Amino acid sequence: MNNRTNEGVQPGPDGAETSFAAADPDRVQNPRYARFIADLLGVIAYGELSGFERLSSDARFSPTLADRAGIGRLAVQEFAHFELVSSHLAARGIDVEQAMAPFVASVDAFHERTRPADWFESLMKAYVIDAISGDFYRALADRLDTETRGLIGRIDADDDTALLGRRLKEALADDPRLASRLALWGRRLVGEALTQAQRIGIEREFLGGLLFADTTDPAAHTTALFAQLTRNHSRRMSALGLTA
């Protein structure tokens, strides 16, 4: 996905750091845990498949052939991630189409609400969504079994945001007038993305079932997690010279 720093320790509701303990190996055999994993990988799979479709379409509007090739490579990479997740699900006896089905409507609606106006907004959307998705899934990683954690690590190792960030910086340097528009667009995207992640996380019980199952106040820890995701986004926007 991208070059994100590993933030497996998140601040608790009082600002103190709370370590997310590693998942108990016995949980792999737990039917409830298996359902959480099927849902988690289902939404990741559909996110990667949607990313492939979106980037493939956006590549056509690239201002240069080099940009078209770069975005095309990212699209291919997204599809490779989809196939990795599909294979992982198949090894667990889970059909990828069935795993993705609960998330199709909400993910598609998200993309309809955040339809870019031009190639530069498409680039910003890919940058923001990829980074936030990675932050969110990494927050879950220490609660996962070894194989699933390794799968997410393989996806996370692909350095998408480095390329996207470099290209955004170049575009902003070439046309400083883009800054205010892309900053506003970035704020809209992060708001929509965090709302979407929180809704899915709560509805499908990722947060209460996987991440904060052994805490006394899951709601407070959930709030702290999303505050951290917002801070991560702000740092990335600052690195681009934009106001989050």
mmCIF file of C-alpha atoms in Angstrom:
data_model
loop_
_atom_site.group_PDB
_atom_site.id
_atom_site.type_symbol
_atom_site.label_atom_id
_atom_site.label_comp_id
_atom_site.label_asym_id
_atom_site.label_seq_id
_atom_site.Cartn_x
_atom_site.Cartn_y
_atom_site.Cartn_z
ATOM 1 C CA MET A 1 0.000 0.000 0.000
ATOM 2 C CA ASN A 2 2.475 2.672 1.016
ATOM 3 C CA ASN A 3 5.443 3.808 3.073
ATOM 4 C CA ARG A 4 3.718 4.302 6.378
ATOM 5 C CA THR A 5 5.422 4.397 9.718
ATOM 6 C CA ASN A 6 4.427 1.530 11.976
ATOM 7 C CA GLU A 7 2.188 2.934 14.656
ATOM 8 C CA GLY A 8 1.177 -0.240 16.476
ATOM 9 C CA VAL A 9 1.037 1.684 19.745
ATOM 10 C CA GLN A 10 -1.806 4.157 19.837
ATOM 11 C CA PRO A 11 -2.612 6.767 22.482
ATOM 12 C CA GLY A 12 -5.284 5.835 24.987
ATOM 13 C CA PRO A 13 -8.179 8.128 25.848
ATOM 14 C CA ASP A 14 -6.097 10.002 28.438
ATOM 15 C CA GLY A 15 -3.191 10.527 26.043
ATOM 16 C CA ALA A 16 -1.141 7.649 27.486
ATOM 17 C CA GLU A 17 0.018 4.997 25.062
ATOM 18 C CA THR A 18 -1.911 1.744 25.045
ATOM 19 C CA SER A 19 -0.235 -1.326 23.561
ATOM 20 C CA PHE A 20 -2.384 -3.568 21.393
ATOM 21 C CA ALA A 21 -1.422 -7.045 22.560
ATOM 22 C CA ALA A 22 -0.834 -9.750 19.982
ATOM 23 C CA ALA A 23 -3.701 -12.063 19.199
ATOM 24 C CA ASP A 24 -3.955 -15.323 21.105
ATOM 25 C CA PRO A 25 -2.985 -18.115 18.660
ATOM 26 C CA ASP A 26 -5.986 -20.130 19.862
ATOM 27 C CA ARG A 27 -8.316 -17.475 18.466
ATOM 28 C CA VAL A 28 -7.726 -18.825 14.952
ATOM 29 C CA GLN A 29 -10.021 -21.717 15.865
ATOM 30 C CA ASN A 30 -12.665 -19.442 17.382
ATOM 31 C CA PRO A 31 -15.748 -19.100 15.102
ATOM 32 C CA ARG A 32 -16.313 -15.500 16.220
ATOM 33 C CA TYR A 33 -12.728 -14.571 15.413
ATOM 34 C CA ALA A 34 -13.033 -16.354 12.049
ATOM 35 C CA ARG A 35 -16.071 -14.189 11.243
ATOM 36 C CA PHE A 36 -14.165 -11.014 12.126
ATOM 37 C CA ILE A 37 -11.293 -12.078 9.874
ATOM 38 C CA ALA A 38 -13.630 -12.944 6.981
ATOM 39 C CA ASP A 39 -15.203 -9.486 7.282
ATOM 40 C CA LEU A 40 -11.884 -7.708 7.632
ATOM 41 C CA LEU A 41 -10.395 -9.424 4.605
ATOM 42 C CA GLY A 42 -13.647 -8.986 2.697
ATOM 43 C CA VAL A 43 -13.536 -5.211 3.061
ATOM 44 C CA ILE A 44 -9.804 -5.148 2.266
ATOM 45 C CA ALA A 45 -10.391 -7.262 -0.854
ATOM 46 C CA TYR A 46 -13.168 -5.030 -2.117
ATOM 47 C CA GLY A 47 -11.151 -1.938 -1.317
ATOM 48 C CA GLU A 48 -8.245 -3.256 -3.380
ATOM 49 C CA LEU A 49 -10.519 -4.315 -6.251
ATOM 50 C CA SER A 50 -12.204 -0.903 -6.232
ATOM 51 C CA GLY A 51 -8.781 0.750 -6.106
ATOM 52 C CA PHE A 52 -7.711 -1.180 -9.189
ATOM 53 C CA GLU A 53 -10.835 -0.096 -11.086
ATOM 54 C CA ARG A 54 -10.540 3.529 -9.963
ATOM 55 C CA LEU A 55 -6.837 3.876 -10.772
ATOM 56 C CA SER A 56 -7.259 2.146 -14.137
ATOM 57 C CA SER A 57 -9.948 4.667 -15.044
ATOM 58 C CA ASP A 58 -8.039 7.659 -13.677
ATOM 59 C CA ALA A 59 -4.911 6.763 -15.622
ATOM 60 C CA ARG A 60 -6.647 7.798 -18.846
ATOM 61 C CA PHE A 61 -6.756 11.414 -17.699
ATOM 62 C CA SER A 62 -3.091 11.636 -16.720
ATOM 63 C CA PRO A 63 -1.388 14.799 -18.031
ATOM 64 C CA THR A 64 1.682 12.886 -19.251
ATOM 65 C CA LEU A 65 2.478 9.402 -20.482
ATOM 66 C CA ALA A 66 4.827 8.955 -17.537
ATOM 67 C CA ASP A 67 1.934 9.705 -15.186
ATOM 68 C CA ARG A 68 -0.275 7.272 -17.060
ATOM 69 C CA ALA A 69 2.330 4.548 -16.718
ATOM 70 C CA GLY A 70 2.879 5.298 -13.023
ATOM 71 C CA ILE A 71 -0.819 5.194 -12.165
ATOM 72 C CA GLY A 72 -1.187 2.081 -14.317
ATOM 73 C CA ARG A 73 1.507 0.339 -12.264
ATOM 74 C CA LEU A 74 -0.315 1.250 -9.069
ATOM 75 C CA ALA A 75 -3.535 -0.181 -10.509
ATOM 76 C CA VAL A 76 -1.778 -3.461 -11.304
ATOM 77 C CA GLN A 77 -0.396 -3.506 -7.773
ATOM 78 C CA GLU A 78 -3.890 -3.033 -6.306
ATOM 79 C CA PHE A 79 -5.133 -6.015 -8.292
ATOM 80 C CA ALA A 80 -2.178 -8.085 -7.086
ATOM 81 C CA HIS A 81 -3.201 -7.204 -3.520
ATOM 82 C CA PHE A 82 -6.754 -8.312 -4.292
ATOM 83 C CA GLU A 83 -5.445 -11.650 -5.511
ATOM 84 C CA LEU A 84 -3.312 -12.072 -2.388
ATOM 85 C CA VAL A 85 -6.332 -11.544 -0.156
ATOM 86 C CA SER A 86 -8.457 -13.832 -2.347
ATOM 87 C CA SER A 87 -5.889 -16.615 -2.009
ATOM 88 C CA HIS A 88 -5.696 -16.119 1.749
ATOM 89 C CA LEU A 89 -9.472 -16.359 2.049
ATOM 90 C CA ALA A 90 -9.601 -19.418 -0.208
ATOM 91 C CA ALA A 91 -7.033 -21.154 1.992
ATOM 92 C CA ARG A 92 -9.483 -20.644 4.865
ATOM 93 C CA GLY A 93 -12.353 -22.045 2.815
ATOM 94 C CA ILE A 94 -13.973 -18.632 2.318
ATOM 95 C CA ASP A 95 -15.301 -17.431 -1.027
ATOM 96 C CA VAL A 96 -13.959 -13.945 -1.757
ATOM 97 C CA GLU A 97 -17.162 -12.804 -3.466
ATOM 98 C CA GLN A 98 -19.228 -13.722 -0.415
ATOM 99 C CA ALA A 99 -16.704 -12.044 1.885
ATOM 100 C CA MET A 100 -16.826 -8.812 -0.141
ATOM 101 C CA ALA A 101 -20.612 -8.721 -0.598
ATOM 102 C CA PRO A 102 -21.536 -6.953 2.696
ATOM 103 C CA PHE A 103 -19.287 -4.006 1.809
ATOM 104 C CA VAL A 104 -20.066 -3.390 -1.848
ATOM 105 C CA ALA A 105 -22.907 -0.919 -1.340
ATOM 106 C CA SER A 106 -21.141 1.213 1.278
ATOM 107 C CA VAL A 107 -17.780 1.313 -0.532
ATOM 108 C CA ASP A 108 -19.449 2.141 -3.844
ATOM 109 C CA ALA A 109 -21.488 4.886 -2.167
ATOM 110 C CA PHE A 110 -18.294 6.318 -0.669
ATOM 111 C CA HIS A 111 -16.699 6.530 -4.111
ATOM 112 C CA GLU A 112 -19.819 8.170 -5.541
ATOM 113 C CA ARG A 113 -19.722 10.811 -2.784
ATOM 114 C CA THR A 114 -16.040 11.474 -3.441
ATOM 115 C CA ARG A 115 -15.941 11.520 -7.220
ATOM 116 C CA PRO A 116 -12.881 13.609 -8.257
ATOM 117 C CA ALA A 117 -13.333 16.598 -10.544
ATOM 118 C CA ASP A 118 -10.015 16.095 -12.352
ATOM 119 C CA TRP A 119 -6.782 14.127 -12.386
ATOM 120 C CA PHE A 120 -5.207 16.092 -9.533
ATOM 121 C CA GLU A 121 -8.161 15.370 -7.264
ATOM 122 C CA SER A 122 -7.911 11.708 -8.300
ATOM 123 C CA LEU A 123 -4.266 11.716 -7.282
ATOM 124 C CA MET A 124 -5.103 13.264 -3.906
ATOM 125 C CA LYS A 125 -7.905 10.774 -3.356
ATOM 126 C CA ALA A 126 -5.612 7.819 -4.020
ATOM 127 C CA TYR A 127 -3.014 9.292 -1.656
ATOM 128 C CA VAL A 128 -5.403 10.005 1.215
ATOM 129 C CA ILE A 129 -7.483 6.828 1.025
ATOM 130 C CA ASP A 130 -4.521 4.513 0.660
ATOM 131 C CA ALA A 131 -2.732 6.032 3.638
ATOM 132 C CA ILE A 132 -5.738 6.079 5.970
ATOM 133 C CA SER A 133 -6.720 2.537 5.031
ATOM 134 C CA GLY A 134 -3.224 1.362 5.857
ATOM 135 C CA ASP A 135 -3.235 3.152 9.211
ATOM 136 C CA PHE A 136 -6.572 1.578 10.102
ATOM 137 C CA TYR A 137 -5.620 -1.962 9.126
ATOM 138 C CA ARG A 138 -2.256 -1.675 10.842
ATOM 139 C CA ALA A 139 -4.007 -0.683 14.053
ATOM 140 C CA LEU A 140 -5.709 -4.082 13.895
ATOM 141 C CA ALA A 141 -2.600 -6.027 12.911
ATOM 142 C CA ASP A 142 -1.268 -6.876 16.365
ATOM 143 C CA ARG A 143 -4.605 -8.491 17.209
ATOM 144 C CA LEU A 144 -4.470 -10.815 14.228
ATOM 145 C CA ASP A 145 -3.121 -14.312 13.783
ATOM 146 C CA THR A 146 0.352 -14.637 12.319
ATOM 147 C CA GLU A 147 -0.735 -15.491 8.769
ATOM 148 C CA THR A 148 -3.257 -12.664 8.493
ATOM 149 C CA ARG A 149 -0.833 -10.181 10.035
ATOM 150 C CA GLY A 150 1.773 -11.295 7.506
ATOM 151 C CA LEU A 151 -0.689 -10.803 4.661
ATOM 152 C CA ILE A 152 -1.425 -7.228 5.720
ATOM 153 C CA GLY A 153 2.303 -6.647 6.104
ATOM 154 C CA ARG A 154 2.922 -7.789 2.524
ATOM 155 C CA ILE A 155 0.295 -5.388 1.234
ATOM 156 C CA ASP A 156 1.591 -2.600 3.452
ATOM 157 C CA ALA A 157 5.142 -3.072 2.182
ATOM 158 C CA ASP A 158 4.243 -1.786 -1.277
ATOM 159 C CA ASP A 159 5.191 1.880 -1.437
ATOM 160 C CA ASP A 160 2.207 3.579 -3.101
ATOM 161 C CA THR A 161 2.043 6.826 -1.171
ATOM 162 C CA ALA A 162 5.696 7.665 -1.819
ATOM 163 C CA LEU A 163 5.037 7.868 -5.562
ATOM 164 C CA LEU A 164 1.693 9.627 -5.094
ATOM 165 C CA GLY A 165 3.166 12.093 -2.627
ATOM 166 C CA ARG A 166 6.087 12.939 -4.922
ATOM 167 C CA ARG A 167 3.748 13.551 -7.826
ATOM 168 C CA LEU A 168 1.458 15.729 -5.723
ATOM 169 C CA LYS A 169 4.433 17.828 -4.578
ATOM 170 C CA GLU A 170 5.526 18.278 -8.178
ATOM 171 C CA ALA A 171 2.015 19.308 -9.238
ATOM 172 C CA LEU A 172 1.777 21.811 -6.389
ATOM 173 C CA ALA A 173 5.186 23.254 -7.238
ATOM 174 C CA ASP A 174 4.192 23.628 -10.896
ATOM 175 C CA ASP A 175 0.858 25.264 -10.047
ATOM 176 C CA PRO A 176 0.632 26.769 -6.530
ATOM 177 C CA ARG A 177 -3.014 27.648 -7.235
ATOM 178 C CA LEU A 178 -3.825 23.968 -6.714
ATOM 179 C CA ALA A 179 -2.955 24.206 -3.022
ATOM 180 C CA SER A 180 -6.183 25.661 -1.650
ATOM 181 C CA ARG A 181 -8.360 23.387 -3.790
ATOM 182 C CA LEU A 182 -6.459 20.215 -2.919
ATOM 183 C CA ALA A 183 -6.289 21.144 0.770
ATOM 184 C CA LEU A 184 -10.076 21.513 0.838
ATOM 185 C CA TRP A 185 -10.482 18.286 -1.102
ATOM 186 C CA GLY A 186 -8.154 16.484 1.306
ATOM 187 C CA ARG A 187 -10.238 17.642 4.276
ATOM 188 C CA ARG A 188 -13.389 16.349 2.655
ATOM 189 C CA LEU A 189 -11.766 13.023 1.818
ATOM 190 C CA VAL A 190 -10.435 12.404 5.318
ATOM 191 C CA GLY A 191 -13.804 13.211 6.850
ATOM 192 C CA GLU A 192 -15.606 10.821 4.518
ATOM 193 C CA ALA A 193 -12.959 8.111 4.917
ATOM 194 C CA LEU A 194 -12.939 8.183 8.718
ATOM 195 C CA THR A 195 -16.729 8.189 8.865
ATOM 196 C CA GLN A 196 -16.777 5.202 6.511
ATOM 197 C CA ALA A 197 -14.113 3.312 8.482
ATOM 198 C CA GLN A 198 -15.859 3.959 11.783
ATOM 199 C CA ARG A 199 -19.243 2.905 10.425
ATOM 200 C CA ILE A 200 -17.910 -0.348 8.995
ATOM 201 C CA GLY A 201 -15.740 -1.010 12.038
ATOM 202 C CA ILE A 202 -18.680 -0.643 14.395
ATOM 203 C CA GLU A 203 -21.303 -2.329 12.230
ATOM 204 C CA ARG A 204 -19.118 -5.378 11.611
ATOM 205 C CA GLU A 205 -17.616 -5.254 15.138
ATOM 206 C CA PHE A 206 -13.962 -4.995 14.105
ATOM 207 C CA LEU A 207 -13.330 -2.404 16.781
ATOM 208 C CA GLY A 208 -15.154 -4.021 19.672
ATOM 209 C CA GLY A 209 -14.471 -7.575 18.559
ATOM 210 C CA LEU A 210 -10.812 -7.434 17.559
ATOM 211 C CA LEU A 211 -9.142 -4.247 18.652
ATOM 212 C CA PHE A 212 -10.630 -3.296 22.013
ATOM 213 C CA ALA A 213 -12.295 -6.531 23.137
ATOM 214 C CA ASP A 214 -10.345 -6.651 26.399
ATOM 215 C CA THR A 215 -10.614 -2.961 27.311
ATOM 216 C CA THR A 216 -13.017 -1.494 29.855
ATOM 217 C CA ASP A 217 -14.048 1.423 27.642
ATOM 218 C CA PRO A 218 -14.013 0.470 23.926
ATOM 219 C CA ALA A 219 -15.740 3.722 22.924
ATOM 220 C CA ALA A 220 -12.991 5.857 24.424
ATOM 221 C CA HIS A 221 -10.281 3.797 22.753
ATOM 222 C CA THR A 222 -12.131 3.989 19.441
ATOM 223 C CA THR A 223 -12.228 7.785 19.762
ATOM 224 C CA ALA A 224 -8.502 7.830 20.506
ATOM 225 C CA LEU A 225 -7.762 5.630 17.493
ATOM 226 C CA PHE A 226 -9.618 7.911 15.100
ATOM 227 C CA ALA A 227 -7.974 10.959 16.621
ATOM 228 C CA GLN A 228 -4.618 9.325 15.864
ATOM 229 C CA LEU A 229 -5.680 8.587 12.286
ATOM 230 C CA THR A 230 -6.595 12.265 11.915
ATOM 231 C CA ARG A 231 -3.204 13.361 13.274
ATOM 232 C CA ASN A 232 -1.445 11.015 10.851
ATOM 233 C CA HIS A 233 -3.386 12.604 7.994
ATOM 234 C CA SER A 234 -2.500 16.100 9.188
ATOM 235 C CA ARG A 235 1.203 15.230 9.199
ATOM 236 C CA ARG A 236 0.970 13.910 5.654
ATOM 237 C CA MET A 237 -0.809 17.046 4.454
ATOM 238 C CA SER A 238 1.804 19.221 6.156
ATOM 239 C CA ALA A 239 4.525 17.284 4.344
ATOM 240 C CA LEU A 240 2.828 18.295 1.094
ATOM 241 C CA GLY A 241 2.700 21.909 2.224
ATOM 242 C CA LEU A 242 -1.078 21.797 2.633
ATOM 243 C CA THR A 243 -3.309 22.708 5.554
ATOM 244 C CA ALA A 244 -5.283 19.725 6.829
#
